[in-house]
Coordinates of C-alpha atoms in Angstrom, one line a residue:
Chain A
M51 CA 17.4 -15.2 -4.0
L52 CA 17.5 -11.0 -2.9
T53 CA 19.4 -8.7 -4.4
I54 CA 22.0 -6.0 -2.9
A55 CA 23.0 -2.7 -3.9
I56 CA 26.1 -1.7 -1.8
P57 CA 28.5 1.8 -3.2
K58 CA 31.8 0.4 -3.7
G59 CA 35.1 1.6 -1.9
R60 CA 34.9 2.4 2.4
I61 CA 31.1 2.2 2.5
L62 CA 32.0 -1.9 1.4
E63 CA 34.8 -3.1 3.7
E64 CA 32.8 -1.4 6.3
A65 CA 29.9 -3.5 4.7
N66 CA 31.5 -6.2 4.2
S67 CA 32.3 -6.7 8.1
L68 CA 29.2 -5.8 9.7
M69 CA 27.4 -8.4 7.5
I70 CA 29.9 -11.2 8.2
K71 CA 29.4 -10.7 11.3
S72 CA 25.1 -10.3 10.8
G73 CA 25.6 -13.9 9.1
I74 CA 24.7 -13.2 5.7
I75 CA 27.2 -13.6 4.2
N76 CA 29.9 -15.6 4.7
E77 CA 33.0 -14.7 2.8
E78 CA 34.0 -10.5 1.5
V79 CA 32.2 -9.5 -1.3
K80 CA 35.1 -8.1 -3.7
E81 CA 35.3 -4.8 -5.2
G82 CA 36.1 -5.7 -8.5
R83 CA 36.0 -5.2 -12.5
K84 CA 32.9 -6.7 -12.0
L85 CA 30.0 -5.0 -11.6
I86 CA 27.0 -7.7 -9.9
L87 CA 28.4 -10.5 -7.6
D88 CA 26.5 -13.3 -7.2
D89 CA 26.5 -15.8 -3.9
Q90 CA 25.2 -18.9 -4.4
V91 CA 26.5 -20.1 -0.4
D92 CA 24.1 -17.7 0.6
D93 CA 21.9 -16.8 -2.1
I94 CA 22.2 -13.6 -2.5
R95 CA 23.1 -10.9 -5.5
F96 CA 25.5 -8.0 -4.6
I97 CA 25.4 -4.7 -7.3
L98 CA 28.0 -3.0 -7.2
A99 CA 27.4 1.2 -7.9
K100 CA 28.0 4.2 -7.3
P101 CA 26.5 5.7 -4.1
Q102 CA 24.6 8.0 -5.2
D103 CA 22.6 5.1 -8.3
V104 CA 21.8 2.3 -5.4
P105 CA 18.1 4.4 -3.7
T106 CA 17.5 4.5 -8.0
Y107 CA 18.3 0.6 -8.0
V108 CA 16.0 0.2 -4.7
K109 CA 13.8 2.6 -6.2
Y110 CA 13.3 0.9 -8.9
G111 CA 13.1 -2.3 -7.8
V112 CA 16.2 -3.8 -9.6
A113 CA 17.0 -4.5 -6.0
D114 CA 15.5 -5.5 -3.2
V115 CA 17.9 -4.4 -0.6
G116 CA 20.3 -1.3 -0.8
I117 CA 23.2 -0.1 2.0
V118 CA 23.4 3.2 1.6
G119 CA 24.6 6.6 3.0
K120 CA 21.8 8.9 4.8
D121 CA 23.7 12.3 2.8
V122 CA 22.5 10.2 -0.7
L123 CA 19.4 9.6 0.9
L124 CA 18.6 13.9 1.8
E125 CA 19.2 14.3 -1.3
W126 CA 18.4 11.7 -4.1
G127 CA 16.2 8.8 -2.0
E128 CA 12.7 9.0 -2.2
G129 CA 10.3 6.0 -2.7
L130 CA 11.9 3.1 -0.5
Y131 CA 11.1 2.2 2.7
E132 CA 14.8 3.3 5.1
L133 CA 14.6 0.3 7.4
M134 CA 18.0 0.7 10.4
D135 CA 20.6 2.4 11.3
L136 CA 23.4 0.5 10.7
K137 CA 25.9 2.6 12.3
I138 CA 28.1 2.2 9.7
G139 CA 30.0 5.7 7.6
L140 CA 30.0 8.0 10.4
C141 CA 30.6 11.1 9.2
R142 CA 28.6 14.9 9.4
I143 CA 27.2 17.0 7.1
S144 CA 28.1 20.7 7.4
I145 CA 28.4 24.2 6.2
C146 CA 32.3 25.1 5.9
G147 CA 34.5 28.0 5.4
K148 CA 36.8 30.4 5.8
P149 CA 37.4 30.6 9.2
D150 CA 37.8 34.7 8.3
K151 CA 36.3 35.3 5.5
T152 CA 32.0 35.8 5.9
C153 CA 30.1 37.6 3.1
D154 CA 28.6 41.2 2.9
R155 CA 26.0 42.2 4.6
G156 CA 23.3 42.6 2.4
E157 CA 24.7 40.0 -0.1
M158 CA 23.2 37.0 -1.2
P159 CA 25.2 34.0 -0.2
R160 CA 26.6 31.6 -3.3
I161 CA 27.0 27.8 -0.8
A162 CA 28.5 25.7 -3.7
T163 CA 28.1 22.2 -2.8
K164 CA 26.9 18.3 -3.8
Y165 CA 23.9 18.7 -2.3
P166 CA 22.2 21.4 -4.4
K167 CA 18.5 20.0 -1.9
I168 CA 20.1 19.1 1.3
A169 CA 21.3 22.4 1.3
S170 CA 18.3 24.7 0.3
T171 CA 16.1 23.4 2.3
Y172 CA 18.3 23.5 5.6
F173 CA 18.3 27.9 4.2
R174 CA 14.9 27.8 3.5
E175 CA 14.1 26.1 7.2
K176 CA 16.6 29.1 8.4
G177 CA 15.2 31.5 6.9
Q178 CA 17.3 32.6 4.8
Q179 CA 17.4 32.5 0.7
V180 CA 21.2 30.9 -0.3
E181 CA 22.3 31.1 -4.5
I182 CA 23.4 27.0 -4.7
I183 CA 26.4 25.9 -7.0
K184 CA 26.7 22.6 -7.6
L185 CA 29.9 21.3 -8.2
N186 CA 30.4 17.1 -8.2
G187 CA 33.2 17.2 -6.6
S188 CA 36.3 18.5 -5.1
V189 CA 34.1 21.3 -3.9
E190 CA 36.6 23.0 -1.0
L191 CA 38.1 23.9 -4.0
A192 CA 34.8 26.7 -4.5
P193 CA 36.1 29.3 -1.2
L194 CA 39.3 29.2 -1.5
L195 CA 39.4 30.3 -5.8
G196 CA 35.7 32.8 -4.2
L197 CA 33.2 31.0 -6.0
S198 CA 31.1 30.5 -2.8
H199 CA 31.0 31.9 0.4
Y200 CA 30.7 28.3 2.1
I201 CA 30.2 24.9 0.8
V202 CA 28.0 21.8 2.4
D203 CA 29.5 18.5 2.5
I204 CA 30.6 16.1 4.1
V205 CA 33.2 16.1 7.1
S206 CA 34.5 13.0 8.6
T207 CA 37.9 13.9 10.3
G208 CA 38.1 17.2 9.1
R209 CA 41.0 17.0 7.6
T210 CA 40.7 18.2 3.9
L211 CA 38.9 20.8 5.9
K212 CA 42.4 22.1 7.7
E213 CA 45.2 21.0 4.7
N214 CA 42.9 23.9 2.9
G215 CA 41.5 25.9 5.5
L216 CA 38.5 25.8 5.9
V217 CA 36.6 25.0 9.0
E218 CA 33.2 23.5 10.5
L219 CA 31.1 26.1 11.4
E220 CA 27.7 24.3 11.9
Q221 CA 26.4 20.6 11.4
I222 CA 23.3 19.8 8.9
A223 CA 23.2 17.0 10.4
N224 CA 25.0 13.2 11.2
I225 CA 25.4 11.2 8.5
S226 CA 25.3 6.7 8.9
C227 CA 24.6 4.0 7.1
R228 CA 20.6 3.1 5.9
L229 CA 19.2 -0.7 5.3
I230 CA 16.9 0.7 2.1
V231 CA 14.1 -1.5 1.1
N232 CA 12.5 -0.8 -1.6
Q233 CA 8.1 -0.7 -2.0
A234 CA 7.1 -3.7 -3.8
T235 CA 9.4 -6.4 -2.1
Y236 CA 9.0 -4.7 2.0
H237 CA 5.7 -6.1 1.4
L238 CA 5.6 -9.5 -1.2
K239 CA 8.9 -10.8 1.0
N240 CA 7.8 -9.5 4.0
T241 CA 9.3 -12.7 5.8
V242 CA 13.2 -12.8 4.6
I243 CA 13.5 -8.5 5.0
E244 CA 12.5 -9.3 8.7
E245 CA 14.9 -11.6 8.6
L246 CA 18.0 -9.8 7.1
V247 CA 16.9 -7.2 9.5
N248 CA 17.1 -9.0 12.7
K249 CA 19.9 -10.4 11.5
L250 CA 21.6 -6.6 10.9
E251 CA 20.1 -5.7 14.7
D252 CA 22.0 -8.5 16.1
G253 CA 25.1 -7.7 13.9
V254 CA 25.2 -3.8 14.8
R255 CA 24.0 -4.8 18.0
G256 CA 27.0 -7.5 19.1
Chain B
M137 CA 12.0 25.9 -28.5
P138 CA 10.0 22.4 -29.1
L139 CA 12.0 20.8 -32.2
S140 CA 9.9 18.7 -34.4
F141 CA 10.0 15.4 -32.6
E142 CA 9.2 16.8 -29.4
K143 CA 6.3 16.7 -26.7
P144 CA 5.4 18.0 -24.1
L145 CA 8.0 16.3 -21.3
G146 CA 6.4 13.9 -19.2
T147 CA 3.4 13.4 -22.3
K148 CA 4.2 9.7 -24.0
D149 CA 2.6 8.0 -27.0
V150 CA 0.9 5.2 -26.3
L151 CA 2.2 2.7 -29.2
P152 CA -0.3 0.2 -30.8
E153 CA 0.6 -3.7 -28.6
K154 CA 0.7 -1.8 -25.5
L155 CA -2.9 0.0 -26.7
I156 CA -4.9 -3.7 -27.4
L157 CA -3.9 -5.1 -24.1
I158 CA -4.7 -1.5 -22.3
R159 CA -8.2 -1.9 -24.7
E160 CA -8.3 -5.6 -23.3
I161 CA -7.6 -5.4 -19.6
T162 CA -10.2 -2.3 -19.3
A163 CA -12.5 -4.1 -21.5
K164 CA -12.6 -7.3 -19.2
S165 CA -12.5 -5.0 -15.3
K166 CA -15.5 -2.6 -16.9
D167 CA -17.4 -6.5 -17.6
L168 CA -16.7 -7.6 -13.9
L169 CA -17.6 -4.4 -12.5
E170 CA -21.3 -4.1 -14.2
K171 CA -22.2 -7.7 -13.0
W172 CA -21.4 -6.0 -9.2
G173 CA -23.8 -3.0 -10.0
Y174 CA -21.2 -0.4 -11.4
E175 CA -21.7 2.1 -14.0
E176 CA -19.0 4.5 -16.1
I177 CA -20.0 7.6 -15.9
E178 CA -17.1 10.2 -17.7
T179 CA -16.7 13.8 -15.9
P180 CA -14.9 16.5 -18.3
V181 CA -11.6 17.1 -18.1
I182 CA -10.8 20.1 -16.9
E183 CA -12.2 21.0 -13.9
Y184 CA -12.8 24.9 -11.3
H185 CA -9.9 24.9 -9.2
Q186 CA -11.7 26.6 -7.2
T187 CA -13.8 23.1 -6.8
V188 CA -12.3 20.4 -7.4
G189 CA -8.9 21.5 -7.5
L190 CA -9.0 22.2 -4.0
Y191 CA -11.0 19.0 -1.8
S192 CA -9.2 17.0 -4.1
K193 CA -6.6 15.5 -1.8
I194 CA -3.8 15.7 -4.5
Q195 CA -1.3 18.2 -3.1
E196 CA -1.6 22.3 -5.0
E197 CA 2.0 22.2 -6.9
K198 CA 0.5 19.0 -8.7
L199 CA -1.9 20.7 -10.0
I200 CA -1.7 21.6 -13.7
K201 CA -3.9 25.1 -13.9
F202 CA -4.5 27.1 -16.4
L203 CA -7.6 30.2 -17.4
D204 CA -10.0 29.8 -18.9
P205 CA -11.8 31.8 -21.2
T206 CA -13.7 34.0 -18.9
G207 CA -10.7 34.2 -16.9
K208 CA -11.4 31.8 -14.1
T209 CA -8.9 29.4 -13.0
V210 CA -9.2 25.5 -13.9
I211 CA -7.0 22.8 -13.8
L212 CA -6.9 19.5 -16.1
K213 CA -8.1 16.5 -13.0
P214 CA -6.2 15.6 -10.5
D215 CA -7.9 12.2 -10.0
L216 CA -11.1 10.8 -11.0
T217 CA -12.9 10.2 -7.7
T218 CA -12.6 14.2 -7.0
P219 CA -14.9 15.3 -9.9
I220 CA -17.0 12.7 -8.8
A221 CA -18.3 13.3 -5.9
R222 CA -18.8 16.5 -7.5
F223 CA -21.1 14.9 -9.7
V224 CA -22.9 13.1 -7.1
S225 CA -23.8 17.0 -5.6
S226 CA -24.9 18.2 -8.6
V227 CA -26.4 16.1 -10.9
Y228 CA -27.1 13.0 -8.9
R229 CA -28.5 14.8 -6.2
D230 CA -31.1 13.4 -6.4
V231 CA -30.6 10.0 -6.7
E232 CA -31.1 8.1 -4.3
F233 CA -27.5 6.6 -2.8
P234 CA -26.0 4.2 -2.5
I235 CA -24.5 4.3 -4.8
R236 CA -22.1 2.8 -7.4
L237 CA -20.3 4.4 -10.0
M238 CA -17.1 3.2 -12.2
Y239 CA -14.6 5.3 -14.5
Q240 CA -11.2 4.9 -16.8
G241 CA -10.1 7.8 -17.6
K242 CA -7.1 10.0 -17.6
V243 CA -5.4 12.2 -14.9
Y244 CA -2.5 14.9 -15.0
R245 CA -0.2 15.4 -12.1
N246 CA 2.2 18.3 -12.5
L247 CA 5.7 17.1 -11.4
G248 CA 7.7 19.7 -12.3
S249 CA 10.4 20.0 -14.1
H250 CA 10.1 16.6 -14.8
G251 CA 6.8 17.9 -16.7
I252 CA 3.3 16.4 -16.8
E253 CA 2.3 13.6 -16.1
E254 CA -0.3 12.0 -18.0
I255 CA -1.8 8.2 -16.0
N256 CA -4.4 6.2 -16.8
Q257 CA -7.0 4.9 -14.2
L258 CA -9.8 3.1 -13.9
G259 CA -11.4 2.9 -10.9
L260 CA -14.7 2.5 -9.0
E261 CA -17.0 5.0 -5.4
L262 CA -19.4 3.1 -4.0
L263 CA -21.1 6.0 -1.6
G264 CA -22.9 6.5 0.7
L265 CA -22.6 3.8 3.0
E266 CA -20.5 3.5 5.4
N267 CA -20.7 0.2 6.7
L268 CA -18.0 -2.6 6.5
E269 CA -19.7 -4.0 3.7
A270 CA -19.2 -1.3 1.2
D271 CA -15.6 -1.5 2.4
A272 CA -14.8 -5.6 1.8
E273 CA -16.8 -4.8 -1.9
V274 CA -14.7 -2.4 -2.7
I275 CA -11.4 -4.1 -1.4
T276 CA -12.7 -7.5 -3.6
L277 CA -13.1 -5.5 -6.5
A278 CA -9.8 -4.4 -6.9
V279 CA -8.2 -8.1 -5.9
K280 CA -10.8 -9.0 -8.0
T281 CA -10.1 -6.4 -11.2
I282 CA -6.1 -7.0 -10.9
L283 CA -6.7 -10.5 -10.8
K284 CA -8.8 -10.7 -14.1
S285 CA -6.0 -9.8 -15.8
T286 CA -2.7 -11.2 -14.1
N287 CA -1.3 -14.6 -12.5
S288 CA 1.5 -11.8 -10.8
D289 CA 2.0 -12.0 -7.4
F290 CA -0.1 -9.5 -5.3
K291 CA -0.5 -8.1 -2.2
V292 CA -3.5 -6.1 -0.3
S293 CA -1.4 -4.2 2.0
I294 CA -4.1 -2.5 4.1
G295 CA -4.1 -0.3 6.9
H296 CA -6.7 2.1 9.4
T297 CA -6.4 5.5 9.8
K298 CA -7.3 5.7 13.1
F299 CA -5.5 3.6 14.6
L300 CA -2.3 5.7 14.3
R301 CA -4.9 9.2 14.9
L302 CA -6.0 7.5 18.6
L303 CA -2.9 5.8 19.5
F304 CA -0.9 9.0 19.3
K305 CA -4.1 11.0 21.1
E306 CA -4.3 7.9 23.7
I307 CA -0.2 8.6 24.1
G308 CA -0.8 12.6 24.4
C309 CA 1.9 13.5 21.3
D310 CA 1.0 17.1 21.1
E311 CA 0.4 18.6 17.4
I312 CA 4.1 18.9 16.1
I313 CA 5.8 15.9 16.5
E314 CA 1.9 14.2 15.8
N315 CA 2.9 15.9 12.4
Q316 CA 5.9 15.0 12.9
L317 CA 6.0 11.6 13.5
F318 CA 2.9 11.1 10.3
Q319 CA 5.5 12.4 8.5
Y320 CA 7.7 9.5 9.4
L321 CA 5.6 6.6 8.4
L322 CA 4.4 9.1 4.9
T323 CA 8.0 8.5 3.9
H324 CA 8.4 5.1 5.3
D325 CA 11.4 6.3 7.0
Y326 CA 11.3 4.1 9.7
V327 CA 15.3 5.5 11.0
G328 CA 13.7 8.9 11.8
F329 CA 10.9 7.5 13.3
K330 CA 11.9 6.1 16.0
D331 CA 14.9 8.1 16.7
L332 CA 12.3 10.6 17.1
V333 CA 10.3 7.9 20.0
N334 CA 13.6 7.5 21.2
K335 CA 14.4 11.2 22.4
L336 CA 9.5 12.4 23.3
S337 CA 9.6 12.5 27.0
I338 CA 6.5 9.8 27.5
S339 CA 7.0 6.0 29.1
D340 CA 8.8 3.2 28.2
Q341 CA 5.6 1.1 27.1
Y342 CA 4.6 3.5 24.8
K343 CA 7.8 4.3 23.2
T344 CA 6.9 0.1 23.0
Y345 CA 4.5 0.9 21.7
L346 CA 5.1 3.1 18.5
Q347 CA 8.1 1.2 17.9
K348 CA 6.6 -2.6 17.8
I349 CA 3.8 -0.5 15.4
L350 CA 5.8 -1.1 12.4
K351 CA 5.9 -4.5 13.4
F352 CA 2.9 -4.9 13.0
R353 CA 2.3 -6.7 9.8
G354 CA 1.0 -9.7 8.1
D355 CA -3.0 -11.7 8.9
L356 CA -5.2 -10.4 11.2
N357 CA -3.1 -12.8 14.3
N358 CA 0.2 -9.4 14.0
I359 CA -1.7 -6.9 15.2
L360 CA -4.8 -8.3 17.6
E361 CA -1.9 -7.6 20.5
A362 CA -2.7 -3.4 19.5
K363 CA -6.2 -4.4 20.6
S364 CA -4.9 -4.3 24.4
W365 CA -3.5 -0.9 25.3
F366 CA -6.1 0.6 25.1
S367 CA -10.0 0.9 27.0
T368 CA -11.5 3.5 24.6
S369 CA -14.9 2.1 22.2
D370 CA -13.3 4.2 19.9
W371 CA -10.0 2.3 20.4
H372 CA -12.1 -1.3 20.3
N373 CA -13.9 -0.1 17.7
V374 CA -10.8 0.6 15.5
F375 CA -10.1 -3.5 16.9
H376 CA -13.6 -4.6 15.3
E377 CA -13.6 -2.5 12.1
L378 CA -10.3 -5.0 11.5
S379 CA -11.4 -8.0 13.3
G380 CA -14.6 -7.7 11.3
L381 CA -13.1 -6.5 8.1
W382 CA -11.0 -9.9 7.8
E383 CA -14.1 -12.1 8.6
I384 CA -15.4 -10.9 5.7
L385 CA -12.6 -10.9 3.6
T386 CA -12.1 -14.1 4.1
Q387 CA -15.6 -15.0 2.9
Y388 CA -15.0 -13.6 0.1
E389 CA -12.5 -16.5 0.5
L390 CA -9.4 -13.8 -0.1
A391 CA -7.4 -13.9 3.1
D392 CA -4.4 -15.4 1.0
Y393 CA -4.7 -11.9 -1.5
V394 CA -4.6 -9.3 1.7
C395 CA -2.6 -8.3 4.8
Y396 CA -2.7 -5.6 7.4
D397 CA 0.0 -3.5 7.4
L398 CA -0.9 -0.7 10.5
S399 CA 2.2 1.7 10.3
H400 CA 0.2 2.3 7.2
V401 CA -0.6 6.3 6.3
G402 CA -2.2 8.1 4.1
R403 CA -3.3 11.7 3.1
Q404 CA -4.4 12.0 6.8
Y405 CA -6.5 14.9 6.2
Y406 CA -8.6 13.3 3.2
Y407 CA -9.6 9.4 4.3
T408 CA -10.7 8.7 6.5
G409 CA -11.1 4.8 7.6
L410 CA -10.1 1.4 6.0
I411 CA -7.4 2.9 3.2
Y412 CA -4.9 0.1 0.9
N413 CA -1.8 -0.4 -1.2
V414 CA -1.6 -3.6 -4.0
Y415 CA 2.0 -4.2 -4.5
C416 CA 2.5 -6.9 -7.8
A417 CA 5.4 -8.8 -7.9
G418 CA 8.0 -6.9 -10.6
H419 CA 6.2 -3.7 -10.1
P420 CA 8.2 -0.9 -8.0
Y421 CA 5.6 1.1 -6.4
P422 CA 2.0 0.2 -5.9
I423 CA -0.4 -0.5 -8.7
C424 CA -3.5 0.2 -7.0
S425 CA -4.4 2.1 -4.0
G426 CA -8.0 3.1 -1.7
G427 CA -9.8 3.6 1.1
R428 CA -13.0 5.4 3.1
Y429 CA -13.1 9.3 2.7
D430 CA -15.8 10.3 4.3
G431 CA -15.3 14.4 4.3
L432 CA -14.5 14.6 0.3
L433 CA -18.9 15.3 -0.1
A434 CA -19.5 17.5 2.4
S435 CA -17.4 19.8 0.7
F436 CA -19.8 19.8 -1.9
D437 CA -22.7 19.6 0.4
R438 CA -23.6 17.0 0.3
P439 CA -22.2 14.1 3.5
A440 CA -21.8 11.3 3.5
P441 CA -19.4 8.9 3.3
A442 CA -17.8 6.7 0.6
T443 CA -15.2 4.8 -0.4
G444 CA -13.0 3.5 -3.7
F445 CA -10.0 2.1 -5.6
A446 CA -8.3 3.6 -8.6
I447 CA -5.9 1.6 -9.9
N448 CA -2.6 2.6 -12.4
M449 CA -4.0 1.5 -15.6
D450 CA -0.3 2.2 -17.4
D451 CA 1.7 0.2 -14.5
L452 CA -0.6 -2.7 -14.7
V453 CA 0.1 -3.3 -18.1
R454 CA 3.4 -3.7 -17.0
V455 CA 3.1 -6.2 -14.5
I456 CA 1.3 -8.3 -17.7
I457 CA 3.7 -7.4 -20.1
K458 CA 6.4 -8.3 -17.6
E459 CA 4.8 -11.5 -17.2
Q460 CA 3.7 -12.4 -20.8
G461 CA 6.1 -10.3 -23.1
P462 CA 4.3 -7.8 -24.8
A463 CA 0.7 -8.1 -26.3
Y464 CA 0.3 -11.3 -29.5
C465 CA -0.3 -9.5 -33.2
Q466 CA -2.0 -10.7 -34.8
D467 CA -0.8 -12.3 -38.3
K468 CA -2.0 -9.7 -41.5
T469 CA -2.3 -11.2 -44.8
L470 CA -1.3 -9.4 -47.5
L471 CA -3.0 -8.8 -50.9
I472 CA -1.1 -8.1 -54.2
Y473 CA -3.8 -6.8 -57.6
S474 CA -3.1 -5.4 -60.2
P475 CA -5.4 -2.6 -62.3
K476 CA -7.4 -4.5 -64.7
N477 CA -7.7 -7.5 -62.2
R478 CA -8.4 -5.0 -59.3
L479 CA -13.0 -6.0 -58.5
P480 CA -12.3 -9.8 -58.1
A481 CA -9.2 -8.5 -55.1
I482 CA -11.8 -6.9 -53.2
K483 CA -14.0 -9.1 -53.6
R484 CA -11.3 -12.2 -52.2
A485 CA -10.1 -9.7 -49.5
E486 CA -13.7 -8.5 -48.8
E487 CA -13.9 -12.8 -47.9
L488 CA -10.7 -13.0 -45.8
R489 CA -11.8 -10.4 -43.4
K490 CA -15.4 -11.9 -43.2
Q491 CA -13.3 -15.9 -41.9
G492 CA -10.9 -13.1 -39.3
K493 CA -9.2 -12.5 -41.1
I494 CA -7.1 -9.1 -41.5
V495 CA -6.8 -8.4 -44.2
I496 CA -3.6 -5.6 -46.5
M497 CA -4.5 -5.2 -50.3
A498 CA -1.5 -3.3 -52.7
L499 CA -1.7 -2.3 -56.3
E500 CA 1.7 -4.5 -57.0
N501 CA 4.9 -2.7 -57.8
T502 CA 3.9 -1.1 -54.8
V503 CA 5.9 -2.5 -51.8
T504 CA 9.4 -3.3 -50.8
E505 CA 10.5 -6.3 -49.9
N506 CA 11.1 -5.0 -46.7
Y507 CA 7.3 -4.2 -46.1
I508 CA 6.1 -7.9 -47.2
K509 CA 8.5 -9.4 -45.3
G510 CA 5.8 -7.9 -41.8
F511 CA 3.5 -10.7 -43.0
G512 CA 1.9 -13.9 -42.2
E513 CA 0.1 -15.1 -45.7
I514 CA 1.1 -12.8 -49.4
I515 CA -1.7 -13.4 -51.7
K516 CA -1.2 -13.0 -55.4
S517 CA -4.7 -11.8 -56.7
S518 CA -4.5 -13.2 -60.6

């Protein structure tokens, strides 16, 4: 049996249709209160998890495979095989802020974000030292309340930004969902993983 | 200030059940390796940063550094191979190659905010031999050592550092691109690797080659296709080695335990030939890794080829506990006596110990009911 970890919510919806199209499952994985779902027919167990926890489950081998956004991998993913771009959950991670307000000359910019690692790596590579303020959600509040100059966050339609009077200033990376695999699984269940990848590749193409 | 129950972050206490198991599998492994002519040595827990620290394959930021009493920077040994290279080039300078050494001990890594990682390792080094026979011997012993302790399914995944280096050279990647490609493979980011390959200005055929290496896994037949890609002698040598190794390993009857993975990348500045990781069912990451490092001994002024492996004993124990349950704890006997019959009690206890029993003596009325419950046998001496 193969265990797959998937985040709940929007990604699960898109993953469901991709997996059905690829012939991996016959019926949708239904999101409810139950967190472990066994698909007897297809011999697959699904773990429904918080997105940030998907790489952890896969890294420690309690799930063989996971479906997760690249944003999560950049921030929390290490020691995993990233095998495929599933082309779902499309969005981007960007630097955003108020259209007029910038930071005073010589002042160290403050960046509010859920992704401290992505933000600090990006600014470091740009050759700029910044102060990172870690928030856990509603990051758009930070520049509005004067807590930070900019934010680093996920942008998909840009509607939330617009409604809060913020603009996208600089794009850091394009984000999509990836197929990740545990190291030992990748080597010990070689044929099963190859088959899964082939099916998903067909599904993504078709 | 640390609270009284705290110990430095990252460190662990080892409980009796687990320690018994570690001692047991260590003894079994050493016994096996001794029969192949490997002699055990022990090197100091601290080394100089300027020597072992700089030449170790472990990155600078993972070293635990401090000053010795004379102000020189020292490190806690981050691996056991580099101290052995120092040893063989100094103390053993006049000892003729090939030299076979094994070791068991702790290594220390700096995990930053996660503290100090203390790892129990057991491994061996075969120094002074350049040939495939040596690589095969070391891989064979890695397999045999693991087989001694567990029945879990495992695979040695073998790669060759020269394969990718030559491939990138033939294709004509510049150094920056080459490093990026290596980095993607080292972090197993195949999506990033494929994206970068697609963006390169190289022929479509070369792009196909680079994409294909990700699929070159499995037995010898799965990788031989690449042999005909280029006709340089270096390229053919790599395949000559891969075929040759397979042949020897087949003669050692190990073909079921090994597979090739040509996308396997080791630390490129350190490894120089065949490299491998061992993956074991029920454990999320490799429990053993090793390979050929022909450059290391030259750093210590005794240039010579060498190969070896190290097993993470803590991980191996985890695999065994998952497979067999915690170590068997032998039943103990409690002998309760009163002060006036102490002498017969002492004699009785000695007798039982000679029979192989574990006997704990307790003066009557000094142990609780709950304490007594833990014993397999209770004897009241009268």
